[in-house]
Each structure stands twice: as C-alpha cells, then as structure tokens.
Amino acid sequence: MNGYSMGFNPMHFKNNRRSATQSFTRYRMSRLYIPLFIAGYIGLANMNPPQYKTEIYPFFNWSLYSHSSAPIVTRIELKVLSINEEMIDPPERYFSLKSQFHSASQQDSRLIKLLRNMYTALENNDTKQLAAIRSIVESHFLTEANTADYKLVKLTYDPLDAIVTGDYIDSATLRQFRKEP
Amino acid sequence: MDPIVNRSLHWIRRFLGELRISQQRRPFSKLSRHYALSNQIVKAYYILSLLICFTLLPRIKAITNHLDGAHHLWPVSWLDYIDPMIAGQCMVIIAIASCFLALHYPKARFPRVLFAASFLCVAAIPNSFGSINHGLHVWLWVAIIFCLLPTRKSHTVLSYRMYYINVIVMAQSMVLLFYTMSGYWKFTSGLQSLTAGMEGNFSSLALARILANNAFATDSEPLLLEMAISYPQILWPGFLFLIYLQLFSLLVLFRASIHTAWGYALISFHLGTWLFMGIIFPYQIAIIVLLFAFSPFRPEHFSFRRMFFCIPIFGDLASRAFLYFFSRTSHRQINTHSY
C-alpha cells in the first residue's frame, strides 16, 4: 500500500499552489497546539480553585492517592444514629449501610470529598456553606431515609490495624445533625 | 518563527524519541497508513460514545430526579431555570444524535463540536453535588480535542492528513499527560516523605496502607485485598513500577514502538485497581485501547529489541550501551523520529 493507492495525488498542489501554501501554514501552526495545550492544561489544573472546591471543572490535576500511604490517617466520616426514627446502636458508618443507601452500596467517593468540605465549613464557622453542603448530603446521599440522625466524626487510625480490627486511635464527634422529612 | 519551531521540534524528537535505523520508503506510505488507522480510531471513538451515551440515559434520569440542593457546575448552571429531568435527557439525546452525525459526516466539524458541548453538560450533571468524580474526564477531553480535526474544505489532501494525525497525537499526549501528572504527585509525595524521614510512597508498606485505607473508608472488600495486606512486600515492586509507569507516560508519546506495550501496561494497572481497590475506570480503559493498544503509529512489524530499547530510562541506557559496544552506525544517522 503506498500514498498513491490511498488516494494521494500530487496534482492537488500544482492546481492550486496558493491554497496549498495556506493549508500547510495551518498544519504548521497546528503543531504548536500540543505544547500549548500541555502548558495550558497544567497551568489551569494546578490553579488555586475557589474555596470549598477542589478543582475548576473539567480541569483536574490528577493527584489520586498521592498522600494516602501515611502510617496514621485522619478522615472525616459520617455516622448514622437513626433511620426513620429507628435507632442504630452502636451508630454505623455511612458506607457500612449498603442495604439502606444506594450511594453507600456504590462506594460513591464524592461523599468523602463532600464531608471534607463540610469539615472545612464547620472549622470556618461558615453557616451558609455548611447548610448548602448539608442539603446535598441529605437530599442526595441520605435520600432513602425520610428522617435520619447523623453525626460528623473525625477519625484517626492506622489503616493496616483498622482494616483488620476495626479499631481507631481517636474518634471525635464534630457535630450532630438531623434530616427532617 | 517557523524555523525556530522546526528546529525546536526536531531537537525534542531527537532528544526524547526512540533510536531507529533509517529506512528508505515509498513517499507518503507511512503518512497514508497513519491516516487510515487514525480515521478508524475516530470512527471507533464515536461508536463507543454512542454506547456510553445510551448507558448514561437512565443514570442521568435517576440523578436529575433528585437534584434538590445541587450546586450546578458552570456548563449546566442553566438547569436551575428549567425542568432538569427533561433538560438532562435532551442533552444525552443531543449527544447521541451528534455521534450519529459525526459518523455519517466525518469531515464536518459541527457534529464533533456539538457532541463535545453536549457531553460537557452531560458529564457535569453527576458532578453537580459539591464534589467531582473523574470517570468521564478523559472521554470528554478527547471529544474536545477531536473538535480540532480538520475539515476537508480548507486543506489539500496532504496537509489534511498531516493535520488530522497531529490532532490524534494531541489526544494521545493529553491521555499520557494525565498519567504523568498522577505519577508526578505520587513521586513528589514519596520524595517529600523520604526527605522528612517519614514513611511514604516509597516505603514497602505504602501500597498496603493505600489499599487498606481505601477499603476501610468505603467499607469495601476488593477481591485481592486480603492477600495485599497479608504480604505487602510482594506488591512493593509493583507499586514502584506503577509510579514509574505513570511518571514516564508522556515520554512514550515520542516512542511509537512501545505504544501498544505501554497501553497494555496501563490497562493492567486499571485491572489492578479493580482487583485491589474495587474501582474500575471503563472509559479510561476504552480510550487506552483506542489510542495506544491500537495506536495508529505502532510499527507494522513487531520487534522485541526495538520495543525494549524504547522503554524510558532503562531502554535508553540499554540502547546507548548497545550502540557503544556493537554498532558502528553513528548516533546522528540512527536517531530518527518515529512518526
């Protein structure tokens, strides 16, 4: 298979030399797209996003599991105390309630990021932002429950120990909330 | 301007590209082959896009049914003013229709732009709940880059094909850039821990800790998690290899002989994330299959030696050693660009 059999015909250039020159100029310019795109993407993906946002959609810096290998980890968790007025004793972590909540069964990691933002709003006493994030958690992640009591906890643990024994080094309740119907 | 660009690109290719012995070929035969394969890839992309959009239809319906309190991302901020369920379904249907148009009119730009715009909105809907997942990002970025594919009107045959191939290279560079960025963060985080005298990404327990942490956080039980935690040292070289694989991905753009092997290595990595973490990236895998496992620039004939010499760092060292000891061919003659 060669160029001629694939439909290439050098007469195209002889017939219209000016348009051929313009066309090649466009091609030559297009070669700059790749370095420009790479530089632009890196710049935008690493820009400081607005508060409570991790990135500027659809740019992302692709830092995935970069800092998760520490021996001691601190994580913000959601513990459910009751669903539809039925107490859960002891309170269960949200992702353990796979039969009650669809997002928990899907291991929806968006909640993990959302709880981190909720913690930041709590730390900054930003009641407006806290209410906004609460409304997303309750309407989207606790959607199956008509009423629910839940609390935000800060867990400190050794992942290798916690996965085997389920024990934490420290567990501190940050605030308790209630989802109303 | 142009001579500077030419010289810089030539220098980058010589410096980063693979070592190959120059061969006499018929004029434009390589270009024609690359173009024909690139064309197939673009068609396959829009066929797979159709499949993705059809599977997204029920998902978008379920999401738009519970949009209370949603913080719409900028592409779908207009959903506040109209019925989100109807609008969401309409966006997916527009994406499907634009895929059909892109397949029927491959040389028209409008269907590709329409698909990229509608898919940008569709991918924004599930991410409008205060945090963003990145499963659809790669697919979306390829759609955006394919908007740059040339239209036949403004080009001669030769420049059309060269421009077309250039856009495919751009899509490849974007996918590889994402992996390189991911590897860069893991590598720098590991270096920071190492210099601070702490256990980090280069420690023998690093991967076991990442896997245990992920499984604990989501209360999941991936298939091979127990083995990974019981024998962490076995997986240690695998994690170091993963950091290497991701970090040097962008370099592979310049080495067509290893595109296929690198593609399969990345697919194996994604298979690993499923076996050890229970996380699957189907769209990412599909893009790697299209752009790398079936790369339009892959050599016509497989050569293990050429592939080995293209492996970043190790292959470079081996090829230089090989040249030094066994070959009389000068560096200048054999260091040619692969495209």
PDB file of N, CA and C in Angstrom, chain A residues 49-112:
ATOM      1  N   PRO A  49      -8.209  26.589  43.240  1.00  0.00           N
ATOM      2  CA  PRO A  49      -9.647  26.683  42.995  1.00  0.00           C
ATOM      3  C   PRO A  49     -10.329  27.540  44.068  1.00  0.00           C
ATOM      4  N   PRO A  50     -11.566  27.979  43.804  1.00  0.00           N
ATOM      5  CA  PRO A  50     -12.287  28.733  44.834  1.00  0.00           C
ATOM      6  C   PRO A  50     -12.465  27.872  46.099  1.00  0.00           C
ATOM      7  N   GLN A  51     -12.726  28.539  47.235  1.00  0.00           N
ATOM      8  CA  GLN A  51     -12.878  27.793  48.489  1.00  0.00           C
ATOM      9  C   GLN A  51     -14.012  26.772  48.375  1.00  0.00           C
ATOM     10  N   TYR A  52     -13.844  25.639  49.040  1.00  0.00           N
ATOM     11  CA  TYR A  52     -14.786  24.512  49.051  1.00  0.00           C
ATOM     12  C   TYR A  52     -14.858  23.794  47.714  1.00  0.00           C
ATOM     13  N   LYS A  53     -13.978  24.167  46.775  1.00  0.00           N
ATOM     14  CA  LYS A  53     -13.935  23.432  45.510  1.00  0.00           C
ATOM     15  C   LYS A  53     -12.524  22.895  45.340  1.00  0.00           C
ATOM     16  N   THR A  54     -12.432  21.663  44.838  1.00  0.00           N
ATOM     17  CA  THR A  54     -11.118  21.056  44.694  1.00  0.00           C
ATOM     18  C   THR A  54     -10.514  21.342  43.322  1.00  0.00           C
ATOM     19  N   GLU A  55     -11.328  21.723  42.365  1.00  0.00           N
ATOM     20  CA  GLU A  55     -10.824  21.922  41.005  1.00  0.00           C
ATOM     21  C   GLU A  55     -11.766  22.799  40.187  1.00  0.00           C
ATOM     22  N   ILE A  56     -11.254  23.245  39.033  1.00  0.00           N
ATOM     23  CA  ILE A  56     -12.102  24.024  38.112  1.00  0.00           C
ATOM     24  C   ILE A  56     -12.498  23.072  36.985  1.00  0.00           C
ATOM     25  N   TYR A  57     -13.752  22.631  36.988  1.00  0.00           N
ATOM     26  CA  TYR A  57     -14.231  21.665  36.003  1.00  0.00           C
ATOM     27  C   TYR A  57     -14.050  22.187  34.576  1.00  0.00           C
ATOM     28  N   PRO A  58     -13.570  21.400  33.628  1.00  0.00           N
ATOM     29  CA  PRO A  58     -13.164  19.994  33.685  1.00  0.00           C
ATOM     30  C   PRO A  58     -11.650  19.806  33.833  1.00  0.00           C
ATOM     31  N   PHE A  59     -10.990  20.773  34.442  1.00  0.00           N
ATOM     32  CA  PHE A  59      -9.540  20.644  34.647  1.00  0.00           C
ATOM     33  C   PHE A  59      -9.281  19.973  35.997  1.00  0.00           C
ATOM     34  N   PHE A  60      -8.377  19.020  35.999  1.00  0.00           N
ATOM     35  CA  PHE A  60      -8.085  18.283  37.238  1.00  0.00           C
ATOM     36  C   PHE A  60      -6.589  17.980  37.257  1.00  0.00           C
ATOM     37  N   ASN A  61      -5.990  18.089  38.433  1.00  0.00           N
ATOM     38  CA  ASN A  61      -4.521  17.881  38.471  1.00  0.00           C
ATOM     39  C   ASN A  61      -4.128  16.399  38.618  1.00  0.00           C
ATOM     40  N   TRP A  62      -5.085  15.513  38.670  1.00  0.00           N
ATOM     41  CA  TRP A  62      -4.869  14.057  38.696  1.00  0.00           C
ATOM     42  C   TRP A  62      -4.010  13.597  39.866  1.00  0.00           C
ATOM     43  N   SER A  63      -4.112  14.281  40.980  1.00  0.00           N
ATOM     44  CA  SER A  63      -3.450  13.818  42.198  1.00  0.00           C
ATOM     45  C   SER A  63      -4.389  12.825  42.870  1.00  0.00           C
ATOM     46  N   LEU A  64      -4.177  11.532  42.581  1.00  0.00           N
ATOM     47  CA  LEU A  64      -5.057  10.484  43.117  1.00  0.00           C
ATOM     48  C   LEU A  64      -4.257   9.563  44.022  1.00  0.00           C
ATOM     49  N   TYR A  65      -4.660   9.437  45.261  1.00  0.00           N
ATOM     50  CA  TYR A  65      -3.999   8.564  46.247  1.00  0.00           C
ATOM     51  C   TYR A  65      -2.508   8.894  46.389  1.00  0.00           C
ATOM     52  N   SER A  66      -2.163  10.183  46.250  1.00  0.00           N
ATOM     53  CA  SER A  66      -0.745  10.568  46.335  1.00  0.00           C
ATOM     54  C   SER A  66      -0.260  10.615  47.774  1.00  0.00           C
ATOM     55  N   HIS A  67      -1.157  10.951  48.698  1.00  0.00           N
ATOM     56  CA  HIS A  67      -0.728  11.130  50.089  1.00  0.00           C
ATOM     57  C   HIS A  67      -1.430  10.135  51.013  1.00  0.00           C
ATOM     58  N   SER A  68      -1.905   9.018  50.467  1.00  0.00           N
ATOM     59  CA  SER A  68      -2.700   8.096  51.296  1.00  0.00           C
ATOM     60  C   SER A  68      -1.868   7.026  51.982  1.00  0.00           C
ATOM     61  N   SER A  69      -0.538   7.059  51.781  1.00  0.00           N
ATOM     62  CA  SER A  69       0.259   5.954  52.322  1.00  0.00           C
ATOM     63  C   SER A  69       0.854   6.264  53.689  1.00  0.00           C
ATOM     64  N   ALA A  70       0.351   7.312  54.356  1.00  0.00           N
ATOM     65  CA  ALA A  70       0.877   7.660  55.678  1.00  0.00           C
ATOM     66  C   ALA A  70       0.491   6.578  56.696  1.00  0.00           C
ATOM     67  N   PRO A  71       1.348   6.333  57.708  1.00  0.00           N
ATOM     68  CA  PRO A  71       1.032   5.287  58.698  1.00  0.00           C
ATOM     69  C   PRO A  71      -0.197   5.625  59.539  1.00  0.00           C
ATOM     70  N   ILE A  72      -0.405   6.923  59.815  1.00  0.00           N
ATOM     71  CA  ILE A  72      -1.586   7.344  60.580  1.00  0.00           C
ATOM     72  C   ILE A  72      -2.418   8.296  59.714  1.00  0.00           C
ATOM     73  N   VAL A  73      -3.700   8.004  59.599  1.00  0.00           N
ATOM     74  CA  VAL A  73      -4.575   8.769  58.699  1.00  0.00           C
ATOM     75  C   VAL A  73      -5.698   9.432  59.511  1.00  0.00           C
ATOM     76  N   THR A  74      -6.039  10.659  59.122  1.00  0.00           N
ATOM     77  CA  THR A  74      -7.204  11.325  59.726  1.00  0.00           C
ATOM     78  C   THR A  74      -8.267  11.480  58.648  1.00  0.00           C
ATOM     79  N   ARG A  75      -9.487  11.095  58.968  1.00  0.00           N
ATOM     80  CA  ARG A  75     -10.549  11.117  57.976  1.00  0.00           C
ATOM     81  C   ARG A  75     -11.849  11.621  58.604  1.00  0.00           C
ATOM     82  N   ILE A  76     -12.617  12.362  57.808  1.00  0.00           N
ATOM     83  CA  ILE A  76     -13.927  12.819  58.276  1.00  0.00           C
ATOM     84  C   ILE A  76     -14.963  11.797  57.819  1.00  0.00           C
ATOM     85  N   GLU A  77     -15.745  11.310  58.759  1.00  0.00           N
ATOM     86  CA  GLU A  77     -16.725  10.261  58.451  1.00  0.00           C
ATOM     87  C   GLU A  77     -18.127  10.704  58.848  1.00  0.00           C
ATOM     88  N   LEU A  78     -19.093  10.040  58.237  1.00  0.00           N
ATOM     89  CA  LEU A  78     -20.483  10.294  58.597  1.00  0.00           C
ATOM     90  C   LEU A  78     -21.004   9.039  59.298  1.00  0.00           C
ATOM     91  N   LYS A  79     -21.471   9.223  60.548  1.00  0.00           N
ATOM     92  CA  LYS A  79     -22.025   8.069  61.281  1.00  0.00           C
ATOM     93  C   LYS A  79     -23.521   8.271  61.442  1.00  0.00           C
ATOM     94  N   VAL A  80     -24.268   7.230  61.139  1.00  0.00           N
ATOM     95  CA  VAL A  80     -25.731   7.334  61.172  1.00  0.00           C
ATOM     96  C   VAL A  80     -26.232   6.788  62.513  1.00  0.00           C
ATOM     97  N   LEU A  81     -27.038   7.614  63.217  1.00  0.00           N
ATOM     98  CA  LEU A  81     -27.546   7.233  64.541  1.00  0.00           C
ATOM     99  C   LEU A  81     -28.939   6.618  64.457  1.00  0.00           C
ATOM    100  N   SER A  82     -29.738   7.112  63.502  1.00  0.00           N
ATOM    101  CA  SER A  82     -31.084   6.531  63.341  1.00  0.00           C
ATOM    102  C   SER A  82     -31.587   6.758  61.915  1.00  0.00           C
ATOM    103  N   ILE A  83     -32.413   5.816  61.464  1.00  0.00           N
ATOM    104  CA  ILE A  83     -33.045   5.956  60.145  1.00  0.00           C
ATOM    105  C   ILE A  83     -34.544   5.783  60.342  1.00  0.00           C
ATOM    106  N   ASN A  84     -35.317   6.760  59.897  1.00  0.00           N
ATOM    107  CA  ASN A  84     -36.788   6.738  60.046  1.00  0.00           C
ATOM    108  C   ASN A  84     -37.188   6.420  61.487  1.00  0.00           C
ATOM    109  N   GLU A  85     -36.569   7.117  62.425  1.00  0.00           N
ATOM    110  CA  GLU A  85     -36.835   7.019  63.871  1.00  0.00           C
ATOM    111  C   GLU A  85     -36.426   5.669  64.467  1.00  0.00           C
ATOM    112  N   GLU A  86     -35.790   4.830  63.714  1.00  0.00           N
ATOM    113  CA  GLU A  86     -35.285   3.563  64.271  1.00  0.00           C
ATOM    114  C   GLU A  86     -33.832   3.752  64.641  1.00  0.00           C
ATOM    115  N   MET A  87     -33.513   3.545  65.926  1.00  0.00           N
ATOM    116  CA  MET A  87     -32.149   3.790  66.419  1.00  0.00           C
ATOM    117  C   MET A  87     -31.184   2.728  65.884  1.00  0.00           C
ATOM    118  N   ILE A  88     -29.990   3.157  65.614  1.00  0.00           N
ATOM    119  CA  ILE A  88     -28.927   2.213  65.234  1.00  0.00           C
ATOM    120  C   ILE A  88     -27.906   2.259  66.373  1.00  0.00           C
ATOM    121  N   ASP A  89     -27.783   1.183  67.082  1.00  0.00           N
ATOM    122  CA  ASP A  89     -26.903   1.170  68.241  1.00  0.00           C
ATOM    123  C   ASP A  89     -25.928  -0.006  68.152  1.00  0.00           C
ATOM    124  N   PRO A  90     -24.647   0.195  68.092  1.00  0.00           N
ATOM    125  CA  PRO A  90     -23.951   1.482  68.051  1.00  0.00           C
ATOM    126  C   PRO A  90     -24.104   2.141  66.673  1.00  0.00           C
ATOM    127  N   PRO A  91     -23.893   3.468  66.588  1.00  0.00           N
ATOM    128  CA  PRO A  91     -24.010   4.152  65.285  1.00  0.00           C
ATOM    129  C   PRO A  91     -23.104   3.528  64.224  1.00  0.00           C
ATOM    130  N   GLU A  92     -23.631   3.449  63.018  1.00  0.00           N
ATOM    131  CA  GLU A  92     -22.873   2.796  61.926  1.00  0.00           C
ATOM    132  C   GLU A  92     -22.264   3.844  60.997  1.00  0.00           C
ATOM    133  N   ARG A  93     -21.097   3.508  60.440  1.00  0.00           N
ATOM    134  CA  ARG A  93     -20.508   4.385  59.417  1.00  0.00           C
ATOM    135  C   ARG A  93     -21.386   4.298  58.162  1.00  0.00           C
ATOM    136  N   TYR A  94     -21.481   5.439  57.442  1.00  0.00           N
ATOM    137  CA  TYR A  94     -22.385   5.520  56.290  1.00  0.00           C
ATOM    138  C   TYR A  94     -22.139   4.386  55.292  1.00  0.00           C
ATOM    139  N   PHE A  95     -20.870   4.151  54.950  1.00  0.00           N
ATOM    140  CA  PHE A  95     -20.571   3.160  53.909  1.00  0.00           C
ATOM    141  C   PHE A  95     -20.829   1.718  54.364  1.00  0.00           C
ATOM    142  N   SER A  96     -21.101   1.517  55.684  1.00  0.00           N
ATOM    143  CA  SER A  96     -21.459   0.171  56.146  1.00  0.00           C
ATOM    144  C   SER A  96     -22.930  -0.116  55.880  1.00  0.00           C
ATOM    145  N   LEU A  97     -23.708   0.941  55.651  1.00  0.00           N
ATOM    146  CA  LEU A  97     -25.157   0.769  55.486  1.00  0.00           C
ATOM    147  C   LEU A  97     -25.509   0.584  54.002  1.00  0.00           C
ATOM    148  N   LYS A  98     -24.915  -0.430  53.409  1.00  0.00           N
ATOM    149  CA  LYS A  98     -25.064  -0.628  51.960  1.00  0.00           C
ATOM    150  C   LYS A  98     -26.493  -1.032  51.582  1.00  0.00           C
ATOM    151  N   SER A  99     -27.173  -1.737  52.491  1.00  0.00           N
ATOM    152  CA  SER A  99     -28.531  -2.175  52.153  1.00  0.00           C
ATOM    153  C   SER A  99     -29.536  -1.026  52.282  1.00  0.00           C
ATOM    154  N   GLN A 100     -29.178  -0.002  53.068  1.00  0.00           N
ATOM    155  CA  GLN A 100     -30.122   1.125  53.252  1.00  0.00           C
ATOM    156  C   GLN A 100     -29.923   2.247  52.225  1.00  0.00           C
ATOM    157  N   PHE A 101     -28.664   2.494  51.854  1.00  0.00           N
ATOM    158  CA  PHE A 101     -28.389   3.644  50.986  1.00  0.00           C
ATOM    159  C   PHE A 101     -27.708   3.198  49.687  1.00  0.00           C
ATOM    160  N   HIS A 102     -28.277   3.625  48.569  1.00  0.00           N
ATOM    161  CA  HIS A 102     -27.758   3.230  47.256  1.00  0.00           C
ATOM    162  C   HIS A 102     -26.321   3.744  47.053  1.00  0.00           C
ATOM    163  N   SER A 103     -26.064   5.019  47.422  1.00  0.00           N
ATOM    164  CA  SER A 103     -24.715   5.598  47.233  1.00  0.00           C
ATOM    165  C   SER A 103     -23.669   4.831  48.024  1.00  0.00           C
ATOM    166  N   ALA A 104     -24.063   4.327  49.210  1.00  0.00           N
ATOM    167  CA  ALA A 104     -23.120   3.550  50.031  1.00  0.00           C
ATOM    168  C   ALA A 104     -22.780   2.242  49.334  1.00  0.00           C
ATOM    169  N   SER A 105     -23.786   1.629  48.710  1.00  0.00           N
ATOM    170  CA  SER A 105     -23.525   0.360  48.015  1.00  0.00           C
ATOM    171  C   SER A 105     -22.664   0.578  46.770  1.00  0.00           C
ATOM    172  N   GLN A 106     -22.745   1.798  46.210  1.00  0.00           N
ATOM    173  CA  GLN A 106     -21.946   2.120  45.020  1.00  0.00           C
ATOM    174  C   GLN A 106     -20.552   2.642  45.376  1.00  0.00           C
ATOM    175  N   GLN A 107     -20.237   2.710  46.671  1.00  0.00           N
ATOM    176  CA  GLN A 107     -18.956   3.263  47.157  1.00  0.00           C
ATOM    177  C   GLN A 107     -18.697   4.646  46.542  1.00  0.00           C
ATOM    178  N   ASP A 108     -19.718   5.486  46.560  1.00  0.00           N
ATOM    179  CA  ASP A 108     -19.634   6.798  45.910  1.00  0.00           C
ATOM    180  C   ASP A 108     -18.644   7.700  46.650  1.00  0.00           C
ATOM    181  N   SER A 109     -17.459   7.854  46.056  1.00  0.00           N
ATOM    182  CA  SER A 109     -16.390   8.589  46.753  1.00  0.00           C
ATOM    183  C   SER A 109     -16.640  10.099  46.797  1.00  0.00           C
ATOM    184  N   ARG A 110     -17.685  10.572  46.087  1.00  0.00           N
ATOM    185  CA  ARG A 110     -17.986  12.010  46.134  1.00  0.00           C
ATOM    186  C   ARG A 110     -18.343  12.442  47.549  1.00  0.00           C
ATOM    187  N   LEU A 111     -18.942  11.512  48.347  1.00  0.00           N
ATOM    188  CA  LEU A 111     -19.316  11.850  49.720  1.00  0.00           C
ATOM    189  C   LEU A 111     -18.065  12.133  50.565  1.00  0.00           C
ATOM    190  N   ILE A 112     -17.006  11.379  50.326  1.00  0.00           N
ATOM    191  CA  ILE A 112     -15.765  11.555  51.102  1.00  0.00           C
ATOM    192  C   ILE A 112     -15.244  12.983  50.908  1.00  0.00           C
TER     193      ILE A 112
END
